[in-house]
Amino acid sequence: MKQQQTRLLMLAISLSLLATSLLAGPGPRKTADRKYTIEQFMKTVRFGGADISPNEQTVLFSSNQDGVFNLYEMPFDGNGKPKQLTFSKTDAIFTIGYLPDGRILYSSDQGGNELNHIYLREKDGAVSDLTPAEKAKFQFSGLSHDRKSFFYQSNQRNRAAFDLYEMELATLKPRLVFENPGGFFPGDVSPNKRYIALSKPSTTTNSDVYLYDTQTKEAKLLTRHEGDVKNGPESFTPDGKKLLISTNEGNEFTYIKTYDLATGQWELLDKANWDISGDYPSYRGRYRVLSVNNDARTELKIIDTRTGQPLTLPALPGGDVTGVTIADKEDRMIFFVNSSNSPATLYSYELKTAKATPLVRGLNPEINPDDLVAGEVIRFRSFDGMEIPALLYKPTTVKAGDKLPAILQIHGGPGGQTRLTYSPLVQYLVNNGYVVLAVNNRGSSGYGKTFYAADDRKHGDADLKDCVESKKFLTGTGYVDPARIGIMGGSYGGYMTLAALAFTPDAFAVGVDIFGVANWIRTLNSMPEWWGPQREALYKEIGHPKTDSVALYNKSPLFHTDRIKKPLIVIQGANDPRVLKVESDEIVANVKKNGVPVEYVTFPDEGHGFVKKENEITAYKAIREFLDKYLKGPGQ
């Protein structure tokens, strides 16, 4: 189902060797030293999903090539240019996919408020909102197996719980199929539409899978266990006999089991030495797409279920394959190829002939690929001996004796992971002489459940100490100036930036806060209602705003701004539903009272992250100018 295909959008296959560790020091200096503007870096194309038409002749995708995400079509064989289908100048439009009759579904919110609606585009270009309710969120949940309807989730009835609806394609009228009593997230629907897989999180490290019977209206617990075990539904098999479930029961990493609906028997399906991040069958079950999160890269196999052997994939430029979509006839598929030094390229692929065709290339032709820098996986020991993974980017022109400025990049979450994927901001900074170290501090996903839980109730403390310790690694390279190391992050990474300046005020030279949390008490109290049980899970991981207010006060940078003495730049979207703009307003006002240089860049038409290219350019240009002034220094 397309729901599972969507899950693969962030997954990747490693087709190239890991880079050599930097511990041996910098390599030879390149003779070329080409500099590019942020406008040139942002001419790269970002994609927002793709699909194959029912007749398999065209490929639908969304991209921001005109500045805002819109829909485009491209011939599957690559003969021709992309045809623009939507022309939004304000709200981003993201692909859901084709309907069997060739009409198109897409998703869009309003100014980044995350209250997405589902829209139908007719063949003549006419558009209608299929989910027009105000102040409600709607999420596509896949086409039915008989291709006569589609499912979607909505919190229209109860803002704190997502119900599941079915909409018949013939009438476009919704029907409630699962009324959520609270605490559940609907998952896949069985091919015969009788069963619905449900996820029920208790904490961020403990969750269960239930099987809901639409005939008896009963939900059966499938994953009874003791202790903390993370269980989640993947998908039903095309014959409807089994449900694939991810679990880390008795294991450090996530693996896949199948549950037989008729017998109740469990069977191991796939297991690896890292987390299995995705495992789903194609429409008829001929293939299974398996993804393993291997050290910030994802190894992907497309398994022929008749033989149990993986397909031999085509020779492609080194990088990761993402967004795998296999057509219903199972003879064609599409995917993206990208890496840390190459933005995504959209490909079509003939399974019978093994022919891969590039359809849309993401890299701006004005940029020489040789000038882009590949991220390198490194590790360092933290304050307590724990090994911390990170991704290192260094300028191509680095030479012995250099003392360069460096900036830490901290991911969102908590519980995210910085992966070896392309970042125009990272490339822009490295191209202008900065070393960038993306730290996957304790609490990051992808490195086992012990590492993931190692920051629980220690946010802004143990994970921050990991970031501080990374300075020793940077200094040890020999080409980083220990006095010119800054910290930057978005969302939870923005919190880490503020925490670093407030709680370790001498550790970093500057801070770059992008949509960052400043006041945990307010943030946890104001989380969107539609987060539902995720809110309770976060309360248990970080702290409850009512019962743990003292601890949350102590770890909130807003209440300790008197200690901040290093230059700070803050980036904020006015429509952010997760980190309210008032948080950034207050942090900026308080830090200014210290006489510390503070710059504040806000966007009235963005939410929690960027969807408009013009705004992203403005923000990244401001960040680089700020770093040049306060971190690199004059004449550098």
GROMACS .gro file of N, CA, C and O in nm, residues 400-512:
model
  452
  400ALA      N    1   4.761   2.115   0.591
  400ALA     CA    2   4.834   2.108   0.717
  400ALA      C    3   4.866   2.250   0.767
  400ALA      O    4   4.907   2.336   0.690
  401GLY      N    5   4.841   2.270   0.894
  401GLY     CA    6   4.867   2.401   0.953
  401GLY      C    7   4.746   2.491   0.961
  401GLY      O    8   4.750   2.596   1.029
  402ASP      N    9   4.639   2.455   0.892
  402ASP     CA   10   4.516   2.536   0.899
  402ASP      C   11   4.456   2.530   1.039
  402ASP      O   12   4.465   2.428   1.108
  403LYS      N   13   4.393   2.639   1.077
  403LYS     CA   14   4.315   2.644   1.201
  403LYS      C   15   4.180   2.705   1.164
  403LYS      O   16   4.161   2.826   1.165
  404LEU      N   17   4.087   2.617   1.129
  404LEU     CA   18   3.959   2.660   1.073
  404LEU      C   19   3.851   2.672   1.180
  404LEU      O   20   3.855   2.604   1.283
  405PRO      N   21   3.751   2.757   1.154
  405PRO     CA   22   3.634   2.760   1.243
  405PRO      C   23   3.548   2.637   1.218
  405PRO      O   24   3.548   2.581   1.107
  406ALA      N   25   3.478   2.593   1.320
  406ALA     CA   26   3.393   2.474   1.309
  406ALA      C   27   3.259   2.500   1.374
  406ALA      O   28   3.247   2.583   1.466
  407ILE      N   29   3.158   2.428   1.328
  407ILE     CA   30   3.024   2.441   1.384
  407ILE      C   31   2.965   2.301   1.404
  407ILE      O   32   2.974   2.217   1.316
  408LEU      N   33   2.913   2.275   1.524
  408LEU     CA   34   2.841   2.150   1.548
  408LEU      C   35   2.701   2.163   1.491
  408LEU      O   36   2.638   2.269   1.503
  409GLN      N   37   2.651   2.056   1.432
  409GLN     CA   38   2.512   2.052   1.385
  409GLN      C   39   2.440   1.945   1.467
  409GLN      O   40   2.479   1.828   1.466
  410ILE      N   41   2.334   1.985   1.538
  410ILE     CA   42   2.261   1.894   1.626
  410ILE      C   43   2.121   1.872   1.569
  410ILE      O   44   2.048   1.967   1.540
  411HIS      N   45   2.082   1.746   1.557
  411HIS     CA   46   1.954   1.711   1.495
  411HIS      C   47   1.835   1.739   1.587
  411HIS      O   48   1.850   1.766   1.706
  412GLY      N   49   1.716   1.727   1.530
  412GLY     CA   50   1.592   1.744   1.605
  412GLY      C   51   1.555   1.616   1.679
  412GLY      O   52   1.624   1.515   1.677
  413GLY      N   53   1.441   1.621   1.744
  413GLY     CA   54   1.394   1.505   1.819
  413GLY      C   55   1.313   1.549   1.942
  413GLY      O   56   1.220   1.628   1.927
  414PRO      N   57   1.355   1.507   2.063
  414PRO     CA   58   1.472   1.422   2.083
  414PRO      C   59   1.452   1.284   2.020
  414PRO      O   60   1.339   1.241   2.000
  415GLY      N   61   1.558   1.221   1.985
  415GLY     CA   62   1.548   1.087   1.928
  415GLY      C   63   1.567   1.082   1.778
  415GLY      O   64   1.549   0.977   1.717
  416GLY      N   65   1.604   1.195   1.715
  416GLY     CA   66   1.629   1.193   1.572
  416GLY      C   67   1.766   1.135   1.541
  416GLY      O   68   1.836   1.082   1.629
  417GLN      N   69   1.805   1.147   1.416
  417GLN     CA   70   1.937   1.100   1.372
  417GLN      C   71   1.979   1.180   1.251
  417GLN      O   72   1.901   1.194   1.156
  418THR      N   73   2.100   1.235   1.253
  418THR     CA   74   2.154   1.299   1.134
  418THR      C   75   2.212   1.190   1.046
  418THR      O   76   2.295   1.110   1.090
  419ARG      N   77   2.166   1.189   0.919
  419ARG     CA   78   2.206   1.083   0.828
  419ARG      C   79   2.292   1.139   0.715
  419ARG      O   80   2.303   1.261   0.699
  420LEU      N   81   2.351   1.050   0.639
  420LEU     CA   82   2.437   1.091   0.529
  420LEU      C   83   2.353   1.128   0.406
  420LEU      O   84   2.358   1.062   0.302
  421THR      N   85   2.275   1.234   0.423
  421THR     CA   86   2.193   1.287   0.315
  421THR      C   87   2.235   1.431   0.288
  421THR      O   88   2.301   1.494   0.369
  422TYR      N   89   2.193   1.480   0.174
  422TYR     CA   90   2.240   1.610   0.127
  422TYR      C   91   2.177   1.725   0.205
  422TYR      O   92   2.056   1.728   0.229
  423SER      N   93   2.261   1.821   0.244
  423SER     CA   94   2.215   1.942   0.311
  423SER      C   95   2.277   2.063   0.243
  423SER      O   96   2.399   2.080   0.248
  424PRO      N   97   2.197   2.149   0.179
  424PRO     CA   98   2.254   2.268   0.116
  424PRO      C   99   2.320   2.362   0.217
  424PRO      O  100   2.420   2.426   0.185
  425LEU      N  101   2.266   2.368   0.340
  425LEU     CA  102   2.328   2.454   0.441
  425LEU      C  103   2.466   2.403   0.479
  425LEU      O  104   2.562   2.481   0.489
  426VAL      N  105   2.479   2.273   0.501
  426VAL     CA  106   2.610   2.217   0.534
  426VAL      C  107   2.709   2.242   0.421
  426VAL      O  108   2.822   2.287   0.444
  427GLN      N  109   2.669   2.215   0.297
  427GLN     CA  110   2.760   2.235   0.184
  427GLN      C  111   2.798   2.383   0.169
  427GLN      O  112   2.913   2.416   0.137
  428TYR      N  113   2.703   2.471   0.192
  428TYR     CA  114   2.727   2.615   0.184
  428TYR      C  115   2.831   2.659   0.286
  428TYR      O  116   2.925   2.735   0.255
  429LEU      N  117   2.817   2.609   0.409
  429LEU     CA  118   2.912   2.647   0.514
  429LEU      C  119   3.051   2.588   0.488
  429LEU      O  120   3.152   2.656   0.503
  430VAL      N  121   3.056   2.462   0.449
  430VAL     CA  122   3.184   2.399   0.423
  430VAL      C  123   3.253   2.467   0.304
  430VAL      O  124   3.374   2.489   0.306
  431ASN      N  125   3.175   2.502   0.201
  431ASN     CA  126   3.230   2.570   0.084
  431ASN      C  127   3.291   2.706   0.121
  431ASN      O  128   3.379   2.756   0.050
  432ASN      N  129   3.245   2.761   0.233
  432ASN     CA  130   3.295   2.891   0.277
  432ASN      C  131   3.392   2.879   0.394
  432ASN      O  132   3.410   2.975   0.470
  433GLY      N  133   3.453   2.762   0.409
  433GLY     CA  134   3.565   2.750   0.500
  433GLY      C  135   3.536   2.699   0.639
  433GLY      O  136   3.623   2.704   0.726
  434TYR      N  137   3.414   2.647   0.663
  434TYR     CA  138   3.380   2.596   0.795
  434TYR      C  139   3.387   2.443   0.797
  434TYR      O  140   3.347   2.377   0.702
  435VAL      N  141   3.437   2.390   0.907
  435VAL     CA  142   3.425   2.246   0.934
  435VAL      C  143   3.292   2.225   1.004
  435VAL      O  144   3.255   2.301   1.093
  436VAL      N  145   3.216   2.122   0.961
  436VAL     CA  146   3.087   2.092   1.023
  436VAL      C  147   3.092   1.951   1.081
  436VAL      O  148   3.133   1.856   1.012
  437LEU      N  149   3.053   1.939   1.207
  437LEU     CA  150   3.044   1.808   1.272
  437LEU      C  151   2.900   1.787   1.318
  437LEU      O  152   2.852   1.856   1.407
  438ALA      N  153   2.831   1.692   1.257
  438ALA     CA  154   2.693   1.659   1.294
  438ALA      C  155   2.698   1.548   1.398
  438ALA      O  156   2.731   1.433   1.367
  439VAL      N  157   2.666   1.583   1.522
  439VAL     CA  158   2.679   1.489   1.635
  439VAL      C  159   2.549   1.414   1.655
  439VAL      O  160   2.443   1.474   1.672
  440ASN      N  161   2.557   1.282   1.654
  440ASN     CA  162   2.443   1.198   1.693
  440ASN      C  163   2.461   1.161   1.840
  440ASN      O  164   2.505   1.050   1.874
  441ASN      N  165   2.429   1.257   1.926
  441ASN     CA  166   2.449   1.242   2.070
  441ASN      C  167   2.363   1.129   2.126
  441ASN      O  168   2.270   1.080   2.061
  442ARG      N  169   2.394   1.088   2.247
  442ARG     CA  170   2.313   0.984   2.312
  442ARG      C  171   2.167   1.026   2.311
  442ARG      O  172   2.133   1.145   2.326
  443GLY      N  173   2.079   0.929   2.289
  443GLY     CA  174   1.938   0.959   2.269
  443GLY      C  175   1.899   0.958   2.123
  443GLY      O  176   1.780   0.961   2.091
  444SER      N  177   1.997   0.952   2.034
  444SER     CA  178   1.968   0.945   1.891
  444SER      C  179   1.920   0.805   1.854
  444SER      O  180   1.961   0.705   1.914
  445SER      N  181   1.835   0.798   1.754
  445SER     CA  182   1.789   0.668   1.705
  445SER      C  183   1.892   0.609   1.611
  445SER      O  184   1.980   0.679   1.559
  446GLY      N  185   1.881   0.478   1.588
  446GLY     CA  186   1.966   0.412   1.491
  446GLY      C  187   2.085   0.339   1.549
  446GLY      O  188   2.155   0.268   1.477
  447TYR      N  189   2.109   0.352   1.682
  447TYR     CA  190   2.229   0.293   1.742
  447TYR      C  191   2.194   0.197   1.855
  447TYR      O  192   2.277   0.170   1.942
  448GLY      N  193   2.073   0.145   1.855
  448GLY     CA  194   2.031   0.051   1.957
  448GLY      C  195   1.949   0.116   2.066
  448GLY      O  196   1.956   0.236   2.090
  449LYS      N  197   1.869   0.034   2.135
  449LYS     CA  198   1.775   0.089   2.233
  449LYS      C  199   1.843   0.141   2.359
  449LYS      O  200   1.793   0.232   2.424
  450THR      N  201   1.960   0.086   2.393
  450THR     CA  202   2.031   0.137   2.510
  450THR      C  203   2.081   0.279   2.485
  450THR      O  204   2.065   0.368   2.569
  451PHE      N  205   2.140   0.301   2.368
  451PHE     CA  206   2.188   0.434   2.331
  451PHE      C  207   2.071   0.531   2.320
  451PHE      O  208   2.079   0.646   2.363
  452TYR      N  209   1.959   0.484   2.264
  452TYR     CA  210   1.841   0.568   2.245
  452TYR      C  211   1.785   0.618   2.378
  452TYR      O  212   1.741   0.733   2.390
  453ALA      N  213   1.786   0.533   2.478
  453ALA     CA  214   1.728   0.568   2.608
  453ALA      C  215   1.827   0.635   2.702
  453ALA      O  216   1.790   0.675   2.813
  454ALA      N  217   1.951   0.651   2.658
  454ALA     CA  218   2.057   0.699   2.749
  454ALA      C  219   2.042   0.844   2.790
  454ALA      O  220   2.111   0.889   2.882
  455ASP      N  221   1.955   0.920   2.722
  455ASP     CA  222   1.936   1.060   2.761
  455ASP      C  223   1.804   1.084   2.834
  455ASP      O  224   1.772   1.198   2.867
  456ASP      N  225   1.726   0.980   2.858
  456ASP     CA  226   1.596   0.998   2.922
  456ASP      C  227   1.612   1.070   3.056
  456ASP      O  228   1.694   1.032   3.141
  457ARG      N  229   1.534   1.176   3.072
  457ARG     CA  230   1.536   1.260   3.191
  457ARG      C  231   1.671   1.328   3.214
  457ARG      O  232   1.696   1.380   3.323
  458LYS      N  233   1.758   1.325   3.113
  458LYS     CA  234   1.890   1.388   3.124
  458LYS      C  235   1.911   1.488   3.011
  458LYS      O  236   2.025   1.516   2.973
  459HIS      N  237   1.802   1.540   2.955
  459HIS     CA  238   1.812   1.631   2.842
  459HIS      C  239   1.874   1.763   2.885
  459HIS      O  240   1.846   1.815   2.993
  460GLY      N  241   1.961   1.814   2.800
  460GLY     CA  242   2.034   1.935   2.835
  460GLY      C  243   2.143   1.909   2.936
  460GLY      O  244   2.204   2.003   2.989
  461ASP      N  245   2.172   1.783   2.960
  461ASP     CA  246   2.277   1.745   3.054
  461ASP      C  247   2.371   1.645   2.988
  461ASP      O  248   2.472   1.682   2.929
  462ALA      N  249   2.336   1.514   2.992
  462ALA     CA  250   2.424   1.412   2.937
  462ALA      C  251   2.442   1.428   2.786
  462ALA      O  252   2.554   1.415   2.735
  463ASP      N  253   2.332   1.457   2.715
  463ASP     CA  254   2.344   1.473   2.569
  463ASP      C  255   2.424   1.600   2.535
  463ASP      O  256   2.500   1.603   2.438
  464LEU      N  257   2.408   1.704   2.616
  464LEU     CA  258   2.486   1.825   2.594
  464LEU      C  259   2.634   1.801   2.621
  464LEU      O  260   2.722   1.852   2.549
  465LYS      N  261   2.665   1.720   2.721
  465LYS     CA  262   2.805   1.688   2.751
  465LYS      C  263   2.869   1.615   2.634
  465LYS      O  264   2.989   1.631   2.607
  466ASP      N  265   2.790   1.533   2.562
  466ASP     CA  266   2.843   1.469   2.441
  466ASP      C  267   2.890   1.573   2.340
  466ASP      O  268   2.995   1.559   2.278
  467CYS      N  269   2.808   1.678   2.325
  467CYS     CA  270   2.842   1.783   2.229
  467CYS      C  271   2.967   1.858   2.272
  467CYS      O  272   3.054   1.889   2.190
  468VAL      N  273   2.978   1.885   2.401
  468VAL     CA  274   3.096   1.954   2.451
  468VAL      C  275   3.220   1.867   2.430
  468VAL      O  276   3.327   1.917   2.390
  469GLU      N  277   3.208   1.738   2.456
  469GLU     CA  278   3.322   1.647   2.440
  469GLU      C  279   3.367   1.638   2.295
  469GLU      O  280   3.484   1.610   2.267
  470SER      N  281   3.275   1.661   2.200
  470SER     CA  282   3.312   1.652   2.059
  470SER      C  283   3.417   1.755   2.021
  470SER      O  284   3.488   1.740   1.921
  471LYS      N  285   3.428   1.861   2.100
  471LYS     CA  286   3.530   1.963   2.073
  471LYS      C  287   3.671   1.904   2.080
  471LYS      O  288   3.760   1.947   2.006
  472LYS      N  289   3.689   1.804   2.166
  472LYS     CA  290   3.820   1.741   2.176
  472LYS      C  291   3.856   1.670   2.046
  472LYS      O  292   3.971   1.672   2.002
  473PHE      N  293   3.756   1.604   1.988
  473PHE     CA  294   3.782   1.538   1.860
  473PHE      C  295   3.818   1.641   1.754
  473PHE      O  296   3.915   1.623   1.678
  474LEU      N  297   3.741   1.749   1.746
  474LEU     CA  298   3.768   1.851   1.644
  474LEU      C  299   3.908   1.910   1.663
  474LEU      O  300   3.983   1.929   1.566
  475THR      N  301   3.943   1.940   1.786
  475THR     CA  302   4.075   1.996   1.811
  475THR      C  303   4.184   1.896   1.772
  475THR      O  304   4.289   1.933   1.718
  476GLY      N  305   4.157   1.767   1.796
  476GLY     CA  306   4.253   1.663   1.766
  476GLY      C  307   4.279   1.642   1.618
  476GLY      O  308   4.379   1.578   1.582
  477THR      N  309   4.191   1.693   1.533
  477THR     CA  310   4.217   1.680   1.388
  477THR      C  311   4.339   1.761   1.347
  477THR      O  312   4.401   1.733   1.244
  478GLY      N  313   4.370   1.865   1.424
  478GLY     CA  314   4.483   1.949   1.391
  478GLY      C  315   4.452   2.067   1.303
  478GLY      O  316   4.533   2.159   1.290
  479TYR      N  317   4.334   2.068   1.242
  479TYR     CA  318   4.300   2.179   1.152
  479TYR      C  319   4.180   2.260   1.199
  479TYR      O  320   4.124   2.340   1.123
  480VAL      N  321   4.136   2.241   1.323
  480VAL     CA  322   4.026   2.319   1.379
  480VAL      C  323   4.078   2.405   1.493
  480VAL      O  324   4.152   2.358   1.580
  481ASP      N  325   4.039   2.530   1.493
  481ASP     CA  326   4.076   2.624   1.598
  481ASP      C  327   3.985   2.600   1.718
  481ASP      O  328   3.863   2.623   1.710
  482PRO      N  329   4.037   2.554   1.833
  482PRO     CA  330   3.951   2.524   1.948
  482PRO      C  331   3.878   2.646   2.003
  482PRO      O  332   3.776   2.630   2.071
  483ALA      N  333   3.926   2.765   1.972
  483ALA     CA  334   3.860   2.887   2.021
  483ALA      C  335   3.747   2.931   1.930
  483ALA      O  336   3.673   3.024   1.963
  484ARG      N  337   3.734   2.865   1.814
  484ARG     CA  338   3.631   2.906   1.718
  484ARG      C  339   3.543   2.787   1.680
  484ARG      O  340   3.534   2.747   1.566
  485ILE      N  341   3.478   2.732   1.780
  485ILE     CA  342   3.382   2.623   1.759
  485ILE      C  343   3.246   2.670   1.807
  485ILE      O  344   3.230   2.711   1.923
  486GLY      N  345   3.147   2.667   1.719
  486GLY     CA  346   3.012   2.708   1.753
  486GLY      C  347   2.918   2.589   1.753
  486GLY      O  348   2.957   2.474   1.724
  487ILE      N  349   2.791   2.612   1.785
  487ILE     CA  350   2.691   2.506   1.788
  487ILE      C  351   2.564   2.555   1.720
  487ILE      O  352   2.524   2.671   1.738
  488MET      N  353   2.501   2.466   1.644
  488MET     CA  354   2.383   2.501   1.564
  488MET      C  355   2.287   2.382   1.565
  488MET      O  356   2.329   2.267   1.564
  489GLY      N  357   2.158   2.410   1.566
  489GLY     CA  358   2.061   2.301   1.559
  489GLY      C  359   1.921   2.351   1.536
  489GLY      O  360   1.889   2.468   1.559
  490GLY      N  361   1.836   2.260   1.488
  490GLY     CA  362   1.696   2.291   1.463
  490GLY      C  363   1.605   2.208   1.551
  490GLY      O  364   1.633   2.092   1.581
  491SER      N  365   1.494   2.268   1.596
  491SER     CA  366   1.396   2.200   1.680
  491SER      C  367   1.462   2.158   1.812
  491SER      O  368   1.511   2.243   1.886
  492TYR      N  369   1.472   2.027   1.841
  492TYR     CA  370   1.543   1.988   1.963
  492TYR      C  371   1.689   2.029   1.955
  492TYR      O  372   1.751   2.064   2.056
  493GLY      N  373   1.745   2.028   1.835
  493GLY     CA  374   1.882   2.077   1.818
  493GLY      C  375   1.894   2.225   1.850
  493GLY      O  376   1.998   2.272   1.896
  494GLY      N  377   1.786   2.301   1.825
  494GLY     CA  378   1.783   2.441   1.865
  494GLY      C  379   1.783   2.455   2.016
  494GLY      O  380   1.849   2.544   2.073
  495TYR      N  381   1.709   2.365   2.083
  495TYR     CA  382   1.714   2.362   2.229
  495TYR      C  383   1.857   2.335   2.278
  495TYR      O  384   1.907   2.401   2.370
  496MET      N  385   1.923   2.238   2.216
  496MET     CA  386   2.058   2.204   2.256
  496MET      C  387   2.153   2.323   2.238
  496MET      O  388   2.245   2.344   2.318
  497THR      N  389   2.128   2.402   2.133
  497THR     CA  390   2.208   2.522   2.111
  497THR      C  391   2.189   2.621   2.226
  497THR      O  392   2.286   2.673   2.283
  498LEU      N  393   2.064   2.648   2.260
  498LEU     CA  394   2.035   2.740   2.370
  498LEU      C  395   2.086   2.686   2.504
  498LEU      O  396   2.140   2.760   2.587
  499ALA      N  397   2.070   2.554   2.523
  499ALA     CA  398   2.119   2.493   2.646
  499ALA      C  399   2.271   2.505   2.656
  499ALA      O  400   2.327   2.530   2.764
  500ALA      N  401   2.339   2.488   2.543
  500ALA     CA  402   2.485   2.499   2.543
  500ALA      C  403   2.529   2.638   2.585
  500ALA      O  404   2.622   2.654   2.667
  501LEU      N  405   2.462   2.741   2.532
  501LEU     CA  406   2.501   2.878   2.565
  501LEU      C  407   2.466   2.914   2.709
  501LEU      O  408   2.536   2.994   2.772
  502ALA      N  409   2.357   2.854   2.760
  502ALA     CA  410   2.314   2.888   2.896
  502ALA      C  411   2.382   2.804   3.003
  502ALA      O  412   2.419   2.855   3.110
  503PHE      N  413   2.400   2.673   2.979
  503PHE     CA  414   2.449   2.583   3.083
  503PHE      C  415   2.599   2.554   3.073
  503PHE      O  416   2.659   2.510   3.171
  504THR      N  417   2.657   2.576   2.956
  504THR     CA  418   2.804   2.566   2.940
  504THR      C  419   2.849   2.693   2.868
  504THR      O  420   2.894   2.687   2.753
  505PRO      N  421   2.837   2.808   2.932
  505PRO     CA  422   2.851   2.936   2.864
  505PRO      C  423   2.990   2.963   2.804
  505PRO      O  424   3.003   3.052   2.719
  506ASP      N  425   3.090   2.888   2.844
  506ASP     CA  426   3.224   2.909   2.789
  506ASP      C  427   3.263   2.804   2.685
  506ASP      O  428   3.373   2.810   2.630
  507ALA      N  429   3.173   2.709   2.658
  507ALA     CA  430   3.211   2.596   2.572
  507ALA      C  431   3.213   2.633   2.424
  507ALA      O  432   3.298   2.584   2.350
  508PHE      N  433   3.118   2.716   2.380
  508PHE     CA  434   3.104   2.744   2.237
  508PHE      C  435   3.110   2.894   2.210
  508PHE      O  436   3.064   2.976   2.290
  509ALA      N  437   3.165   2.928   2.095
  509ALA     CA  438   3.188   3.068   2.061
  509ALA      C  439   3.062   3.139   2.017
  509ALA      O  440   3.046   3.260   2.037
  510VAL      N  441   2.970   3.066   1.953
  510VAL     CA  442   2.844   3.124   1.904
  510VAL      C  443   2.736   3.016   1.905
  510VAL      O  444   2.766   2.896   1.916
  511GLY      N  445   2.610   3.060   1.888
  511GLY     CA  446   2.499   2.966   1.878
  511GLY      C  447   2.404   3.004   1.765
  511GLY      O  448   2.377   3.122   1.743
  512VAL      N  449   2.354   2.901   1.693
  512VAL     CA  450   2.255   2.920   1.587
  512VAL      C  451   2.134   2.836   1.623
  512VAL      O  452   2.138   2.713   1.617
   0.00000   0.00000   0.00000
